Amino acid sequence: MKLYYILFDLMMAIIFFLMGISFYKSNGKAANFLTGYNMKSVEERKKFNEDTLCKDYGKKMMLWAIPFLIGIGIDIYSPGKGVFIASILWVIMLIQLLIERHQREY
């Protein structure tokens, strides 16, 4: 069971890191995958620099891998606690992103 938790943390870290790299290197082409952005009108989209937007979100996604890497270290000594702690940290980071995004748009 210990191996399951470690592999789960590892896969989550890899997924977030690869998604972050993909957004960062997309030159703004991944902006359509951002929730809400793809629903904005053409005039509203002109207000945004898509390249910068994708780079910012890419950096945040790469940072989301860190709690799961920490979770691997915790799961080695205490199986299951690392996944739980990593998930809580990730949810906190996600909520922080949503709050920042809401403040920027309104």
Short mmCIF file of C-alpha atoms in Angstrom, two decimals:
data_model
loop_
_atom_site.label_atom_id
_atom_site.label_comp_id
_atom_site.label_asym_id
_atom_site.label_seq_id
_atom_site.Cartn_x
_atom_site.Cartn_y
_atom_site.Cartn_z
CA MET A 1 0.00 0.00 0.00
CA LYS A 2 2.93 2.31 0.70
CA LEU A 3 4.00 2.07 -2.93
CA TYR A 4 0.52 3.10 -4.11
CA TYR A 5 0.70 6.39 -2.20
CA ILE A 6 4.19 7.13 -3.47
CA LEU A 7 3.21 6.37 -7.08
CA PHE A 8 0.07 8.51 -6.77
CA ASP A 9 2.10 11.46 -5.48
CA LEU A 10 4.68 10.94 -8.21
CA MET A 11 2.09 10.79 -10.99
CA MET A 12 0.33 13.94 -9.73
CA ALA A 13 3.66 15.77 -9.58
CA ILE A 14 4.56 14.66 -13.11
CA ILE A 15 1.14 15.60 -14.49
CA PHE A 16 1.19 19.09 -12.98
CA PHE A 17 4.80 19.68 -14.00
CA LEU A 18 4.21 18.58 -17.61
CA MET A 19 1.01 20.63 -17.87
CA GLY A 20 2.88 23.63 -16.51
CA ILE A 21 5.71 23.20 -19.01
CA SER A 22 3.19 22.83 -21.83
CA PHE A 23 1.42 26.06 -20.86
CA TYR A 24 4.69 27.91 -20.31
CA LYS A 25 6.10 26.97 -23.71
CA SER A 26 2.85 27.36 -25.66
CA ASN A 27 3.55 30.98 -26.72
CA GLY A 28 -0.01 31.90 -25.74
CA LYS A 29 -1.68 29.12 -27.72
CA ALA A 30 -2.87 27.32 -24.57
CA ALA A 31 -4.95 30.30 -23.43
CA ASN A 32 -8.07 28.68 -24.91
CA PHE A 33 -7.77 25.92 -22.31
CA LEU A 34 -8.14 28.38 -19.43
CA THR A 35 -11.58 28.28 -17.89
CA GLY A 36 -13.56 31.41 -18.66
CA TYR A 37 -10.98 32.86 -21.01
CA ASN A 38 -12.28 30.87 -23.97
CA MET A 39 -15.75 32.29 -23.32
CA LYS A 40 -14.65 35.93 -23.52
CA SER A 41 -15.43 37.98 -26.60
CA VAL A 42 -12.71 38.92 -29.06
CA GLU A 43 -12.69 42.48 -27.70
CA GLU A 44 -12.19 41.25 -24.14
CA ARG A 45 -9.38 38.90 -25.22
CA LYS A 46 -7.49 41.82 -26.77
CA LYS A 47 -7.03 43.22 -23.24
CA PHE A 48 -4.85 40.23 -22.30
CA ASN A 49 -1.34 39.28 -23.34
CA GLU A 50 -1.92 35.58 -24.02
CA ASP A 51 1.78 34.69 -23.89
CA THR A 52 2.19 36.22 -20.42
CA LEU A 53 -1.07 34.69 -19.27
CA CYS A 54 0.05 31.20 -20.30
CA LYS A 55 3.48 31.66 -18.73
CA ASP A 56 1.92 32.76 -15.43
CA TYR A 57 -0.45 29.82 -15.33
CA GLY A 58 2.34 27.47 -16.41
CA LYS A 59 4.50 28.60 -13.48
CA LYS A 60 1.61 28.09 -11.08
CA MET A 61 0.96 24.59 -12.41
CA MET A 62 4.63 23.68 -12.03
CA LEU A 63 4.47 24.92 -8.42
CA TRP A 64 1.47 22.65 -7.85
CA ALA A 65 3.84 19.69 -8.28
CA ILE A 66 5.82 20.65 -5.15
CA PRO A 67 3.24 19.52 -2.53
CA PHE A 68 3.13 16.09 -4.17
CA LEU A 69 6.93 15.83 -4.15
CA ILE A 70 6.85 16.66 -0.44
CA GLY A 71 4.08 14.07 -0.10
CA ILE A 72 6.41 11.39 -1.48
CA GLY A 73 8.89 12.11 1.30
CA ILE A 74 6.18 11.94 3.95
CA ASP A 75 4.63 8.77 2.49
CA ILE A 76 7.97 6.96 2.72
CA TYR A 77 7.87 7.25 6.52
CA SER A 78 4.13 7.47 7.13
CA PRO A 79 2.06 5.97 4.27
CA GLY A 80 -1.12 7.88 3.43
CA LYS A 81 -0.31 11.03 5.36
CA GLY A 82 1.76 12.46 2.50
CA VAL A 83 -1.09 12.14 0.01
CA PHE A 84 -3.46 13.76 2.49
CA ILE A 85 -1.12 16.66 3.28
CA ALA A 86 -0.22 17.16 -0.40
CA SER A 87 -3.89 17.24 -1.36
CA ILE A 88 -4.69 19.82 1.33
CA LEU A 89 -1.75 21.99 0.25
CA TRP A 90 -2.83 21.72 -3.39
CA VAL A 91 -6.41 22.73 -2.54
CA ILE A 92 -5.07 25.74 -0.62
CA MET A 93 -2.93 26.73 -3.64
CA LEU A 94 -5.92 26.30 -5.95
CA ILE A 95 -8.16 28.44 -3.74
CA GLN A 96 -5.43 31.09 -3.62
CA LEU A 97 -5.30 31.09 -7.44
CA LEU A 98 -9.08 31.42 -7.68
CA ILE A 99 -9.10 34.33 -5.24
CA GLU A 100 -6.30 36.11 -7.14
CA ARG A 101 -8.07 35.54 -10.42
CA HIS A 102 -11.37 36.84 -9.06
CA GLN A 103 -9.67 39.98 -7.72
CA ARG A 104 -7.99 40.63 -11.08
CA GLU A 105 -11.17 40.27 -13.11
CA TYR A 106 -13.53 42.28 -10.92
#
